[in-house]
JSON list of C-alpha atoms in Angstrom, two decimals:
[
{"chain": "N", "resi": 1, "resn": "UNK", "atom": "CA", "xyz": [0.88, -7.79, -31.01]},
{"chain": "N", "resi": 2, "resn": "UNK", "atom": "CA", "xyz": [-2.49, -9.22, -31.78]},
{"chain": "N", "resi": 3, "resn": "UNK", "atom": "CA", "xyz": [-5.48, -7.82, -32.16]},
{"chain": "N", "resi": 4, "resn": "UNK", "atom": "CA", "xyz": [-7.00, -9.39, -28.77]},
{"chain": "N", "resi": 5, "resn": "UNK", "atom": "CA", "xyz": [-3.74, -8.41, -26.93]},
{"chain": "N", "resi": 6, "resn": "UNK", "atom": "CA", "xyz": [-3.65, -4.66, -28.31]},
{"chain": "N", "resi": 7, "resn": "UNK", "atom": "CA", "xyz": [-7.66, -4.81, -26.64]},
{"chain": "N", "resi": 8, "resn": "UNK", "atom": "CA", "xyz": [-6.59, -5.83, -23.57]},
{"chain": "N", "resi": 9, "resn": "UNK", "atom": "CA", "xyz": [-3.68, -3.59, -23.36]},
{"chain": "N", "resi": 10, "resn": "UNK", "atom": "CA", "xyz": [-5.93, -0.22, -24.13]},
{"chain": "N", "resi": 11, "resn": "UNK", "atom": "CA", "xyz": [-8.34, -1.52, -21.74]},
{"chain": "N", "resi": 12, "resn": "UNK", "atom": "CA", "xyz": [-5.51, -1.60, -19.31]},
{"chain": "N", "resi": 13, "resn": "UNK", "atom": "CA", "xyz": [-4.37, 1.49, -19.89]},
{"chain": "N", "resi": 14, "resn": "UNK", "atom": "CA", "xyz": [-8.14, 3.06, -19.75]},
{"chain": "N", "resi": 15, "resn": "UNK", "atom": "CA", "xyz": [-8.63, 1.39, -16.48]},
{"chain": "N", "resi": 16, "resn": "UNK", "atom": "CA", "xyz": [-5.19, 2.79, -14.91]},
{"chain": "N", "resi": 17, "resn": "UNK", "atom": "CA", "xyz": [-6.17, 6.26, -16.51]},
{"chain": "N", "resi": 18, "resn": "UNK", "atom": "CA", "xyz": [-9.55, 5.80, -14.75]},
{"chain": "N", "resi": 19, "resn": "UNK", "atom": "CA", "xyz": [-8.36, 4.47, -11.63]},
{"chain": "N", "resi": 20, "resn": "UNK", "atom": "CA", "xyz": [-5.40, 6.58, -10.42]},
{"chain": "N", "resi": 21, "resn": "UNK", "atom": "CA", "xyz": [-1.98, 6.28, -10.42]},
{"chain": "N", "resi": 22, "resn": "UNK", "atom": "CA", "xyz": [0.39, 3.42, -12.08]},
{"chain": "N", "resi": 23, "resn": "UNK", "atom": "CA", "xyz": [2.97, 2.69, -9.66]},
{"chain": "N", "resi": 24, "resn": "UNK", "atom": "CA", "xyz": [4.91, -0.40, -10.93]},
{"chain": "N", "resi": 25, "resn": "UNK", "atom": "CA", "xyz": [4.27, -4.32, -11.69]},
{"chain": "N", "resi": 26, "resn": "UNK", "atom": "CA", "xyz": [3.10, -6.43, -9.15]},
{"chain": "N", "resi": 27, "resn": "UNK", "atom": "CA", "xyz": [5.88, -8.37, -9.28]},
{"chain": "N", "resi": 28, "resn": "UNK", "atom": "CA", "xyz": [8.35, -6.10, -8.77]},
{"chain": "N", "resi": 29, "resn": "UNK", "atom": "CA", "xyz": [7.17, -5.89, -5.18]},
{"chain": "N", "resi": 30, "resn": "UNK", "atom": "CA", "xyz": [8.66, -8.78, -3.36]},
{"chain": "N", "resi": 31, "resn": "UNK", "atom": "CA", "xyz": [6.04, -10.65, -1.32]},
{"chain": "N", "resi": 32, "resn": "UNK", "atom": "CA", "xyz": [6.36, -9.33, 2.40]},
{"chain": "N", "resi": 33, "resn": "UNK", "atom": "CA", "xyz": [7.50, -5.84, 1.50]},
{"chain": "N", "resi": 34, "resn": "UNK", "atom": "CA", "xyz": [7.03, -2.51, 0.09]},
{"chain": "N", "resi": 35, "resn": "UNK", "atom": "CA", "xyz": [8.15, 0.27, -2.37]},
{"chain": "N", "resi": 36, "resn": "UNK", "atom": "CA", "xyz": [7.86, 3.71, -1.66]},
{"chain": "N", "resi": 37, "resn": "UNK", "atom": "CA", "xyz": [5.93, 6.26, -4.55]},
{"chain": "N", "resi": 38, "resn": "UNK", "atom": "CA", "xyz": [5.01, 9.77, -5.48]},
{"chain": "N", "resi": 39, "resn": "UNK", "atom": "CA", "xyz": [1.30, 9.69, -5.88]},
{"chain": "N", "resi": 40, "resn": "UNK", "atom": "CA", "xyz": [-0.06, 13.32, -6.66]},
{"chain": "N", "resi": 41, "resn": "UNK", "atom": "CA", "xyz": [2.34, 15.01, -4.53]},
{"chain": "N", "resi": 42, "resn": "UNK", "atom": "CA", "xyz": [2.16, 11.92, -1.62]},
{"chain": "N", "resi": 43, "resn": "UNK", "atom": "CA", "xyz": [4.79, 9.88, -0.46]},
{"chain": "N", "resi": 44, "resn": "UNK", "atom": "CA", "xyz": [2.82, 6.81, -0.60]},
{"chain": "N", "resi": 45, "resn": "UNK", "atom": "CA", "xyz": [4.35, 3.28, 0.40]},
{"chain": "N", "resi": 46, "resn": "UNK", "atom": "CA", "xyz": [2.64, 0.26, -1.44]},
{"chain": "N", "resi": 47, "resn": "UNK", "atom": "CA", "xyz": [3.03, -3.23, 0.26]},
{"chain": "N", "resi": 48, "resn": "UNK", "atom": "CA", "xyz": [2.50, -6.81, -1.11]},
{"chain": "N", "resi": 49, "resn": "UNK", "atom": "CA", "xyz": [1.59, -9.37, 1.34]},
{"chain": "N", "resi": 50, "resn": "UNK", "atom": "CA", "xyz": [2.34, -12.52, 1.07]},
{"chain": "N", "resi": 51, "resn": "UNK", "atom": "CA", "xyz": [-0.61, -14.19, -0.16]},
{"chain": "N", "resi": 52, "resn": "UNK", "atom": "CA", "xyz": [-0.68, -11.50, -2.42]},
{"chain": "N", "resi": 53, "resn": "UNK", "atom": "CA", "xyz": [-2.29, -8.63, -1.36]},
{"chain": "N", "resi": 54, "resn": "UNK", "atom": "CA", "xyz": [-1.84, -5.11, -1.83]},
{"chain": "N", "resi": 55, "resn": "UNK", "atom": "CA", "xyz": [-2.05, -2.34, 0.69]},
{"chain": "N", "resi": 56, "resn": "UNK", "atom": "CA", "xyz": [-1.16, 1.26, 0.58]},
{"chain": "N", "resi": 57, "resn": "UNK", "atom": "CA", "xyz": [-0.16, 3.60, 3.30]},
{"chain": "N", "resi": 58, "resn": "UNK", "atom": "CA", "xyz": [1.05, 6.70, 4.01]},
{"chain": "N", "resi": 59, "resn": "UNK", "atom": "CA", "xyz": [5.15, 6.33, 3.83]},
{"chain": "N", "resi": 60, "resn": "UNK", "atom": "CA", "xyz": [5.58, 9.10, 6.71]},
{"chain": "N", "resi": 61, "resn": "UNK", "atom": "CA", "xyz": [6.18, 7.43, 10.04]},
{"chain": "N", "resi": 62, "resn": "UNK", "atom": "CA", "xyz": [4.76, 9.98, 12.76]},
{"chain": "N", "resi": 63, "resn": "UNK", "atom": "CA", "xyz": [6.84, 8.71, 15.43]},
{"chain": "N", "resi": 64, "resn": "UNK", "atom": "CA", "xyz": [9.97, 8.76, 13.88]},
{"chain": "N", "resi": 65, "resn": "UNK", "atom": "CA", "xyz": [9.28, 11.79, 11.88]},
{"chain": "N", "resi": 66, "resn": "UNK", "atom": "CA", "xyz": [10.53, 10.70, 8.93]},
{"chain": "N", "resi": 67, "resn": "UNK", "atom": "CA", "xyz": [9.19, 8.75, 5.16]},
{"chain": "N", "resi": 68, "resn": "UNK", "atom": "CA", "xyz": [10.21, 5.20, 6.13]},
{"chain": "N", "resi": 69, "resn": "UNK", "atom": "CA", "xyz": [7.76, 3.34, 6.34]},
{"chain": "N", "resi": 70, "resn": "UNK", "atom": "CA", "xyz": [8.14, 1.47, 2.57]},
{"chain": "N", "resi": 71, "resn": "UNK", "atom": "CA", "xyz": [11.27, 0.24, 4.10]},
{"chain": "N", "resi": 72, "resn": "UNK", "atom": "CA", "xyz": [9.54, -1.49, 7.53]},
{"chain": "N", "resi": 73, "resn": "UNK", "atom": "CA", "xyz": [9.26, -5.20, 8.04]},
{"chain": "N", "resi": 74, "resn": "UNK", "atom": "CA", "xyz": [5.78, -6.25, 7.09]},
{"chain": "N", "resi": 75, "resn": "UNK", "atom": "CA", "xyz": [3.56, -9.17, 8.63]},
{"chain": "N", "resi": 76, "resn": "UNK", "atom": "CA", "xyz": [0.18, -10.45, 10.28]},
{"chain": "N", "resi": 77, "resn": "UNK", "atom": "CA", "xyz": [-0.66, -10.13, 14.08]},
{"chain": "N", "resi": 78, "resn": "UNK", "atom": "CA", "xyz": [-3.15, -12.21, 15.67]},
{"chain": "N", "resi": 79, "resn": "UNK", "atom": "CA", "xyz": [-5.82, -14.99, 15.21]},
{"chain": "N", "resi": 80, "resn": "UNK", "atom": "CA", "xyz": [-7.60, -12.50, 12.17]},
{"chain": "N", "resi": 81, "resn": "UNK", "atom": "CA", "xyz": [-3.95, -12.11, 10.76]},
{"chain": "N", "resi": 82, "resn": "UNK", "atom": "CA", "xyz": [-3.90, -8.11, 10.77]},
{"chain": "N", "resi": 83, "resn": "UNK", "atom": "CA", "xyz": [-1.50, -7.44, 8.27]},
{"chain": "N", "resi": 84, "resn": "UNK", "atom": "CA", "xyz": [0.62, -4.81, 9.70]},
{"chain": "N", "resi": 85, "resn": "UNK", "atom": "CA", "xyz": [4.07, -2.84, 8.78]},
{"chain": "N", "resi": 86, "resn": "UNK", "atom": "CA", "xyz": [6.64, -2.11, 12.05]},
{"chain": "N", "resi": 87, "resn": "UNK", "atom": "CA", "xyz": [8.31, 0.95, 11.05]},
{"chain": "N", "resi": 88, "resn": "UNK", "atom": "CA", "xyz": [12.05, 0.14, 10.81]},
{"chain": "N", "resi": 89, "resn": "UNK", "atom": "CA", "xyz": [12.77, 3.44, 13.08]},
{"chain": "N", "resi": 90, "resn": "UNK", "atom": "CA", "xyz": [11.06, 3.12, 16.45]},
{"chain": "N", "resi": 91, "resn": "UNK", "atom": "CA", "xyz": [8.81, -0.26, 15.78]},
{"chain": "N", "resi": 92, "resn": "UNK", "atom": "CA", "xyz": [5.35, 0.85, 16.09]},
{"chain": "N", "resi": 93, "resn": "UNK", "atom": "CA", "xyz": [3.28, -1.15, 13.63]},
{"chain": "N", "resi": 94, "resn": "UNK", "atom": "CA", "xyz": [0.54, 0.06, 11.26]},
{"chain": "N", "resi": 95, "resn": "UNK", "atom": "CA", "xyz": [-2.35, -1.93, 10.15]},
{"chain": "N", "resi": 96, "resn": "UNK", "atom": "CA", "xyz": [-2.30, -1.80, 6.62]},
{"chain": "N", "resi": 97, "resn": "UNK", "atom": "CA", "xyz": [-5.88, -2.00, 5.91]},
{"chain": "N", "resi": 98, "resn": "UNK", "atom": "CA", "xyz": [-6.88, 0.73, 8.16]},
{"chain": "N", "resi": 99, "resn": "UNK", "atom": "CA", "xyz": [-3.67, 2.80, 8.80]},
{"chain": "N", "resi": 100, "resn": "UNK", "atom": "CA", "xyz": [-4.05, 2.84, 12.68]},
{"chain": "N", "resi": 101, "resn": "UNK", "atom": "CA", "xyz": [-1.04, 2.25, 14.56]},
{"chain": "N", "resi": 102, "resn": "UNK", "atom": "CA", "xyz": [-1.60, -0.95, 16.46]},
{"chain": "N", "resi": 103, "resn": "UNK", "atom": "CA", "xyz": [0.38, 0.14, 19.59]},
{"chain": "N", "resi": 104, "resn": "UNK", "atom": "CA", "xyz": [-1.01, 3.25, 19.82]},
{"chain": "N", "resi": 105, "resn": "UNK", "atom": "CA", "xyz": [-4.75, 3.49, 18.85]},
{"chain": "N", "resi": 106, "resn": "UNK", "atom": "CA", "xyz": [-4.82, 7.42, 18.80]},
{"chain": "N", "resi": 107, "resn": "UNK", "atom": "CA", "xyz": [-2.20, 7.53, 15.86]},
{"chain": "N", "resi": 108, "resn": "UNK", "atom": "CA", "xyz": [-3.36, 6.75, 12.25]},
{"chain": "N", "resi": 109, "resn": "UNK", "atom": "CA", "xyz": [-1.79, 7.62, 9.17]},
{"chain": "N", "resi": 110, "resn": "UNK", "atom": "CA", "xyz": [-3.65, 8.07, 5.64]},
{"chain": "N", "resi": 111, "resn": "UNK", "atom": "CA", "xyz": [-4.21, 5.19, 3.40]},
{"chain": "N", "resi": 112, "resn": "UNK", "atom": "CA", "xyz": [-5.24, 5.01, -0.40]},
{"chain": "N", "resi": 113, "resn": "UNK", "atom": "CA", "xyz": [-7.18, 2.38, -2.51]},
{"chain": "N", "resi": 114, "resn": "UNK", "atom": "CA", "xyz": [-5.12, 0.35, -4.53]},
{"chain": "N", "resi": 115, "resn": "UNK", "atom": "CA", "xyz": [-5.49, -2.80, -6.72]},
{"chain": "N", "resi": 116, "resn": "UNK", "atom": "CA", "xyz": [-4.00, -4.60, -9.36]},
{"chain": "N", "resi": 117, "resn": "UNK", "atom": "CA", "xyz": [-5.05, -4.22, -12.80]},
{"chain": "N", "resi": 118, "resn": "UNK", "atom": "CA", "xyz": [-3.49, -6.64, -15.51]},
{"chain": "N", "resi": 119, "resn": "UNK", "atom": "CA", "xyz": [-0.49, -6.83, -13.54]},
{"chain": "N", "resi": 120, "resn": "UNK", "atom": "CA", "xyz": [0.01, -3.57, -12.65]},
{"chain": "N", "resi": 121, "resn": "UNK", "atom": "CA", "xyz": [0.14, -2.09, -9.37]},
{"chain": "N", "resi": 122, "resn": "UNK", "atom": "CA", "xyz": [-2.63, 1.43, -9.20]},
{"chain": "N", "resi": 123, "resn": "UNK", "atom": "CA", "xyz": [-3.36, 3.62, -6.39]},
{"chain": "N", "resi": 124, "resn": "UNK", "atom": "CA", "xyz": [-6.55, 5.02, -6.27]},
{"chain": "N", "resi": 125, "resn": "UNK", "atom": "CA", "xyz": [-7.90, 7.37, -3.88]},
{"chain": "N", "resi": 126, "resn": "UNK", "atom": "CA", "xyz": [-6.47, 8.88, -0.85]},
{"chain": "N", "resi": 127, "resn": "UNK", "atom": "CA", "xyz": [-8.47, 7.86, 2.49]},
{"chain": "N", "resi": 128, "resn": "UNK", "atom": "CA", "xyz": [-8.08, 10.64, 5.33]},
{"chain": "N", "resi": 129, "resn": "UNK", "atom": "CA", "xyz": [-6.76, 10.02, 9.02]},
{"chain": "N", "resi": 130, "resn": "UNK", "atom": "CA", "xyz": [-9.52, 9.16, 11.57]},
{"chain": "N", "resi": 131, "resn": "UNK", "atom": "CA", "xyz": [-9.11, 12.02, 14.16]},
{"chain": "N", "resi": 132, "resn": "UNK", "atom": "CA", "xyz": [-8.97, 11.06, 17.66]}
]
């Protein structure tokens, strides 16, 4: 390794340290789906869009009752292209910038900052539920 590569790894790993939580390399999400993580006690589902953007959501699907939603078909709604999740138990979708459910406004579930730093996929801070 050389000396401008061992720099850029440590500032990596100071930035991930700083940041939150490393969950995995970007590209080990596949582009229109997600991966399910621990992230200080959370179960935490991480989606990458497919021009390339990450989201992260609570994994716990409210209406089904159960931590599925990592495992939901993911895709855009509308003229602003909503980027949403459908959970793959009873369908409702979540809007994976806000967490609200999209077919039923008085249902949101957390959501956490997340980016990508040298690759790698971090989650960040936990975002609470807007009570309705």
């Amino acid at each position: 390794m050389t000396t401008t590569e061992a720099r850029r790894a440590a500032s990596a790993r100071e930035c991930v340290e700083t940041y939150g939580t490393a969950i995995c390399p970007l590209d080990r999400i596949a582009r229109e789906s997600g991966v399910a993580a621990l992230v200080d006690g959370e179960a935490v589902a991480v989606f990458r869009t497919y021009d390339d953007r990450v989201f992260a959501i609570s994994n716990f699907d409210p209406f089904g009752r159960a931590s599925v939603l990592s495992r939901g078909i993911v895709g855009s709604r509308g003229d602003d292209e909503v980027p949403f999740v459908a959970s793959p138990l009873l369908k409702q979708r979540f809007d994976l910038r806000t967490g609200a459910c999209l077919d039923d406004p008085a249902v949101v579930v957390a959501t956490w900052d997340v980016r990508v730093v040298d690759g790698t996929v971090v989650v960040g801070a936990r975002h609470e539920t807007i009570e309705s």
